[in-house]
XYZ file of C-alpha atoms in Angstrom:
441
model
C 112.455 75.096 106.055
C 108.653 75.201 105.930
C 106.239 74.923 103.016
C 105.638 78.458 101.715
C 102.127 77.474 100.631
C 101.076 76.537 104.147
C 98.695 78.635 106.209
C 100.066 80.018 109.456
C 97.671 81.489 111.998
C 95.155 82.206 109.276
C 97.554 84.044 106.954
C 99.627 82.745 104.057
C 103.217 82.591 105.228
C 105.994 84.558 103.578
C 109.700 84.203 104.441
C 110.872 87.733 103.675
C 114.545 86.853 103.464
C 113.844 84.784 100.353
C 112.437 87.724 98.428
C 114.247 90.526 96.624
C 114.151 93.708 98.681
C 115.089 95.965 95.798
C 112.005 98.177 96.046
C 111.682 98.477 99.799
C 113.205 101.940 100.136
C 111.987 103.523 96.913
C 110.472 106.963 97.138
C 106.976 107.679 95.827
C 108.485 109.330 92.759
C 110.778 106.366 92.076
C 107.941 103.895 92.402
C 105.857 106.007 90.047
C 108.644 106.143 87.459
C 109.260 102.425 87.752
C 105.580 101.675 87.228
C 105.164 103.868 84.179
C 108.473 103.440 82.349
C 108.197 101.588 79.038
C 104.595 100.678 79.812
C 102.523 99.135 77.053
C 99.196 98.692 78.820
C 96.295 96.594 77.640
C 94.250 99.060 75.604
C 90.742 97.526 75.353
C 89.319 100.840 74.081
C 85.760 99.533 74.277
C 86.110 99.555 78.082
C 86.763 103.306 78.188
C 84.012 105.558 79.477
C 82.662 108.008 76.889
C 83.449 111.669 77.463
C 79.986 112.504 78.779
C 80.401 109.945 81.584
C 83.873 111.239 82.428
C 82.717 114.866 82.536
C 81.899 114.896 86.259
C 85.390 113.632 87.123
C 87.060 116.183 84.863
C 84.900 118.927 86.388
C 85.618 117.857 89.981
C 89.380 118.590 89.851
C 90.094 117.811 93.515
C 89.712 114.663 95.586
C 90.788 113.360 98.979
C 92.504 109.999 99.451
C 92.480 108.081 102.748
C 95.119 105.430 103.496
C 94.094 103.499 106.581
C 94.512 99.980 107.889
C 96.452 97.836 110.348
C 99.604 99.797 109.521
C 98.150 102.766 111.426
C 98.836 100.872 114.676
C 102.678 100.819 114.501
C 102.487 104.226 112.804
C 105.400 103.723 110.436
C 103.641 103.952 107.097
C 101.666 101.640 104.841
C 104.791 99.710 103.721
C 105.688 98.842 107.331
C 105.074 95.091 106.928
C 107.393 94.764 103.942
C 110.005 97.371 104.794
C 110.578 96.035 108.286
C 110.327 92.377 107.215
C 107.468 91.575 109.579
C 106.330 87.976 109.089
C 102.673 87.642 108.060
C 101.756 85.677 111.194
C 103.226 88.456 113.371
C 101.701 91.285 111.364
C 98.299 89.547 111.493
C 98.292 89.934 115.288
C 97.657 93.644 114.734
C 94.119 92.734 113.660
C 93.292 91.877 117.263
C 94.370 95.388 118.282
C 92.492 97.121 115.475
C 89.409 98.601 117.119
C 89.171 102.225 115.957
C 87.044 103.715 118.724
C 86.873 107.161 117.097
C 86.203 106.003 113.544
C 83.722 108.531 112.187
C 83.640 108.586 108.389
C 81.074 111.367 108.571
C 83.756 113.647 110.030
C 86.169 112.525 107.295
C 83.656 113.385 104.584
C 82.848 116.688 106.268
C 86.551 117.573 106.287
C 86.924 116.617 102.625
C 83.929 118.777 101.758
C 85.211 121.778 103.716
C 88.596 121.270 102.051
C 87.020 121.765 98.636
C 87.176 118.139 97.480
C 84.509 116.768 95.167
C 85.344 113.078 95.603
C 86.938 110.690 98.102
C 88.855 107.432 97.715
C 89.523 105.062 100.625
C 91.861 102.076 100.790
C 89.510 99.109 100.983
C 92.560 96.848 100.992
C 96.249 97.714 100.762
C 99.285 95.538 99.984
C 99.231 93.916 103.437
C 96.097 92.008 102.423
C 93.860 93.192 105.287
C 90.344 94.006 104.043
C 88.371 96.791 105.724
C 85.054 95.100 104.971
C 83.395 91.760 105.715
C 85.103 89.768 102.958
C 84.229 86.064 102.658
C 86.803 85.840 99.852
C 89.682 86.930 102.105
C 92.052 84.049 102.803
C 92.223 83.334 106.518
C 89.213 85.609 107.246
C 91.682 88.474 107.210
C 89.244 91.361 107.416
C 87.692 93.982 109.677
C 84.779 91.750 110.635
C 87.205 89.215 112.121
C 89.386 91.853 113.789
C 88.843 93.546 117.143
C 86.586 96.005 115.299
C 84.054 93.237 114.491
C 82.369 95.354 111.840
C 82.431 96.396 108.212
C 84.294 99.717 107.926
C 83.610 100.339 104.239
C 79.798 100.484 104.435
C 79.669 103.514 106.779
C 82.348 105.256 104.722
C 80.315 104.864 101.524
C 77.164 106.155 103.227
C 78.967 109.135 104.772
C 80.560 110.222 101.506
C 77.213 110.086 99.729
C 75.550 111.953 102.580
C 77.951 114.852 102.047
C 77.264 114.883 98.309
C 80.737 113.699 97.336
C 81.578 111.037 94.773
C 82.553 107.681 96.276
C 85.827 105.947 95.448
C 87.425 102.692 96.579
C 91.101 101.749 96.371
C 92.062 98.108 95.936
C 95.475 96.485 95.600
C 95.635 92.952 94.152
C 99.134 92.725 95.622
C 99.105 90.736 98.875
C 102.383 90.230 100.733
C 101.018 87.127 102.476
C 101.253 85.246 99.172
C 104.814 84.253 98.199
C 103.574 83.647 94.647
C 103.255 87.402 94.232
C 107.049 87.354 93.926
C 107.304 83.980 92.128
C 104.024 83.349 90.276
C 105.458 80.984 87.667
C 107.265 78.895 90.288
C 104.247 78.625 92.597
C 101.183 78.126 90.382
C 98.861 76.877 93.138
C 99.602 79.796 95.434
C 99.381 82.188 92.470
C 95.944 80.831 91.574
C 94.782 81.459 95.158
C 96.047 85.042 95.023
C 94.343 85.710 91.708
C 91.080 84.107 92.845
C 91.077 86.256 95.972
C 91.529 89.398 93.877
C 88.657 88.670 91.515
C 86.329 87.588 94.314
C 87.106 90.561 96.563
C 86.698 93.090 93.779
C 83.370 91.480 92.936
C 82.294 91.896 96.574
C 83.177 95.590 96.514
C 81.437 96.202 93.210
C 78.264 94.281 94.139
C 77.602 95.073 97.776
C 77.889 98.843 98.286
C 75.587 100.415 95.748
C 76.848 102.845 93.138
C 80.628 103.377 93.292
C 82.068 106.268 91.279
C 85.816 105.491 91.231
C 87.916 102.328 91.369
C 91.520 103.195 92.187
C 93.793 100.244 91.446
C 97.309 99.971 92.845
C 99.906 97.226 93.098
C 99.088 95.686 89.727
C 102.728 94.831 89.086
C 104.555 91.672 90.215
C 107.461 91.313 92.657
C 107.667 95.136 92.929
C 109.419 95.251 89.546
C 108.568 96.183 85.990
C 105.282 97.881 85.180
C 101.621 97.121 85.680
C 101.492 96.232 81.986
C 104.283 93.679 82.458
C 102.007 91.802 84.868
C 98.963 91.808 82.576
C 99.620 88.177 81.616
C 98.890 87.253 85.241
C 96.088 89.582 86.367
C 94.308 89.692 82.967
C 93.151 93.297 83.437
C 90.830 93.169 80.426
C 88.849 90.355 82.059
C 89.101 91.924 85.520
C 87.829 95.338 84.453
C 85.047 93.849 82.343
C 83.795 92.242 85.534
C 83.971 95.657 87.218
C 82.014 97.265 84.375
C 79.357 94.526 84.604
C 78.460 95.666 88.115
C 79.428 99.344 87.832
C 79.021 100.431 84.184
C 79.680 104.116 84.904
C 82.619 103.754 87.290
C 85.791 105.749 86.546
C 88.823 103.430 86.636
C 92.486 104.374 86.983
C 95.276 102.669 84.954
C 97.112 100.682 87.628
C 95.672 97.266 86.848
C 97.568 96.908 83.569
C 94.658 98.289 81.525
C 95.052 101.834 80.208
C 92.227 103.112 82.419
C 89.964 106.107 81.992
C 92.696 108.499 83.132
C 96.446 108.512 83.696
C 98.093 108.651 87.126
C 101.185 110.464 88.393
C 102.337 109.688 91.938
C 104.311 111.772 94.412
C 104.613 115.452 95.351
C 107.215 116.402 92.748
C 106.774 119.478 90.522
C 104.290 119.361 87.646
C 105.758 120.669 84.406
C 105.325 120.520 80.658
C 102.515 121.255 78.219
C 98.806 120.468 78.456
C 98.373 116.691 78.452
C 96.049 115.086 75.936
C 94.527 112.504 78.292
C 92.808 113.325 81.572
C 95.177 112.526 84.429
C 95.486 112.736 88.186
C 98.329 113.776 90.473
C 98.272 111.654 93.652
C 100.340 112.539 96.720
C 100.192 112.525 100.505
C 99.758 115.652 102.614
C 102.009 113.889 105.114
C 105.431 114.125 103.481
C 106.746 110.918 105.060
C 104.185 108.280 104.111
C 100.642 107.636 102.935
C 99.674 105.686 106.048
C 99.773 107.250 109.502
C 103.082 108.371 110.968
C 103.190 110.617 114.052
C 106.254 112.792 113.439
C 106.634 113.479 109.722
C 106.354 116.944 108.219
C 103.147 118.042 106.564
C 102.627 119.805 103.249
C 101.486 123.415 103.586
C 98.308 124.813 102.102
C 100.339 126.913 99.656
C 102.245 123.846 98.453
C 99.025 121.919 97.872
C 97.356 124.843 96.090
C 100.379 125.163 93.811
C 100.196 121.466 92.861
C 96.452 121.756 92.283
C 96.842 124.727 89.956
C 99.787 123.200 88.084
C 97.706 120.065 87.468
C 94.478 121.781 86.451
C 96.131 124.005 83.831
C 97.565 120.804 82.280
C 94.246 118.916 82.054
C 94.706 117.151 85.385
C 93.097 116.535 88.745
C 94.703 116.285 92.175
C 93.984 113.734 94.891
C 95.602 114.561 98.247
C 95.979 111.865 100.880
C 95.176 111.847 104.591
C 96.512 109.190 106.983
C 94.223 108.646 110.011
C 95.685 107.178 113.200
C 94.808 103.786 114.697
C 91.637 105.206 116.274
C 90.447 106.776 113.035
C 91.381 110.372 113.816
C 92.830 112.655 111.131
C 96.034 114.327 112.409
C 95.270 118.023 113.092
C 98.064 119.402 110.907
C 96.802 117.449 107.891
C 93.270 118.721 108.521
C 94.590 122.283 108.839
C 96.295 122.079 105.444
C 93.179 120.703 103.793
C 90.915 123.312 105.365
C 93.265 125.990 104.048
C 92.803 124.662 100.528
C 89.051 124.845 101.037
C 89.291 128.506 102.008
C 91.374 129.223 98.902
C 88.866 127.420 96.690
C 85.943 129.376 98.134
C 87.423 132.478 96.535
C 89.153 130.946 93.526
C 87.028 127.881 92.828
C 85.447 129.181 89.644
C 88.916 129.188 88.072
C 89.288 125.483 88.938
C 86.012 123.540 89.052
C 84.386 122.759 85.722
C 87.182 124.345 83.693
C 89.300 123.057 80.842
C 92.930 124.011 80.133
C 93.887 126.764 77.711
C 93.830 128.822 75.581
C 97.531 129.277 76.421
C 100.057 126.519 76.956
C 101.500 126.712 80.484
C 104.964 128.116 81.047
C 106.751 126.186 83.801
C 107.160 128.223 86.960
C 105.330 131.224 85.502
C 101.686 130.655 84.522
C 99.003 128.438 83.070
C 95.404 129.026 82.036
C 91.933 127.544 82.346
C 88.665 128.345 80.589
C 84.979 128.175 81.461
C 82.152 129.846 79.561
C 83.251 133.331 78.521
C 86.032 133.550 81.081
C 89.730 132.793 80.801
C 91.622 132.400 84.084
C 95.357 133.078 84.211
C 97.033 131.237 87.110
C 100.285 133.078 87.809
C 102.767 131.145 89.961
C 105.843 133.279 89.289
C 106.321 136.861 88.100
C 109.380 137.120 85.814
C 109.170 140.912 86.001
C 106.757 143.669 87.014
C 104.222 142.535 84.466
C 103.228 139.274 82.806
C 103.217 139.264 79.009
C 100.989 136.740 77.224
C 100.059 136.077 73.609
C 97.066 138.140 72.465
C 93.578 136.706 72.894
C 91.135 136.236 70.071
C 87.989 138.095 71.061
C 87.169 141.219 73.021
C 88.086 141.544 76.688
C 85.366 143.397 78.582
C 86.821 143.162 82.090
C 89.899 141.940 83.965
C 89.654 140.901 87.629
C 92.017 139.653 90.296
C 90.041 136.915 92.096
C 91.518 138.162 95.367
C 89.642 141.418 94.776
C 92.454 143.808 93.880
C 92.843 145.953 90.770
C 94.601 144.666 87.660
C 96.290 146.924 85.122
C 96.209 145.485 81.640
C 96.676 146.310 77.981
C 96.390 144.338 74.756
C 97.855 145.003 71.335
C 97.938 142.924 68.180
C 100.919 140.937 69.438
C 100.617 140.762 73.224
C 98.495 140.925 76.371
C 100.164 142.533 79.406
C 98.946 142.132 83.002
C 100.256 143.948 86.060
C 99.359 143.354 89.717
C 101.044 145.181 92.637
C 103.358 142.956 94.666
C 101.235 143.347 97.796
C 98.181 142.072 95.881
C 99.771 138.863 94.635
C 98.858 135.564 96.251
C 101.504 133.632 98.228
C 101.125 130.536 96.035
C 99.272 131.748 92.960
C 97.583 134.874 91.650
C 94.463 134.235 89.566
C 93.368 136.794 86.985
C 89.997 136.457 85.252
C 89.649 137.766 81.707
C 85.979 138.247 80.866
C 85.238 138.043 77.155
C 82.356 139.536 75.226
């Protein structure tokens, strides 16, 4: 038996057999439920951004996630190291193969822009502990600068996203599978202190060295893959951690997965979105690749219609959507994922005014039937299912001066004191959603 605090080939060793494997095969939805159940996050309301500083994020509605790292080399998803019990010293050898010859963040940002996204978030460091930037704080020099790439991969990403007039986001996971104390922090205080120090120092590097950053997307703020992010607040001290973030980036939008409540809520996985309008801003996060967030070569891909449906169901409930791409080891986006995203962009070119810059209402959504958004003097009805030949809604306060199908076809409508009825021919209905604009006087 070896000392679990010892360094092996530059990485902190972790004997996987000693750790509980309870979470290794959880689905995205199960992980999301486990993280949010019974949560009592650190509130720290003074850390919250005021509404005027959150407005751009609420207006943006749609973002693109990128999960990319060493795990793109084996091509079996971002949890490959843990799920397949790869020892840290063996997994670390992938760094000497990681030389993405086609890495072109400008093409990534261009794709996100053409897909209708208004912001991007990239995994600066995932649970495997490998940093995509030159990180002096990384234990064992476990970063892109000391890999076969021999360069910082975050700096060109940040510049490319800005160049395409998108908001810049960085993902960071304090979880690091190289540290056995992640699973046993109270039993291994020295190793736990190293893990925590690395987290604070690396986040400080990201917040200090890349100019203005718009979004910090935390993940992995739990411990031992159990409980909730809030349950681990005693260890990570998210109040202290996020105050450091705010010191360097006072206007950054922060998600809730550090144990602090965050500026918005997060829902993970591609499951259906149901229920009433939510009081807090929130974001639905899922991967276009149905099998994993990181690159896999053979999994099925979400269709454009499926993504549009999730986008609409989120927006009418006060939410955003962030859809993930998983580039391969060379930095190329799989064509089918790009095709889906480009399809969303085409849909948004015609229907974008019913999405961007809107707020939910005036009607509560009806699951599987419709929801509504508002902007200026327009109300947009997003119809996802026709229960009969016409859709009957509550009456609107105010005078309707025109009714338009955003696809360009005619809409028959009538309004009385107790109802508003809309009718669109079957051939004129959209495959995923039909959007009707009600113009008010």
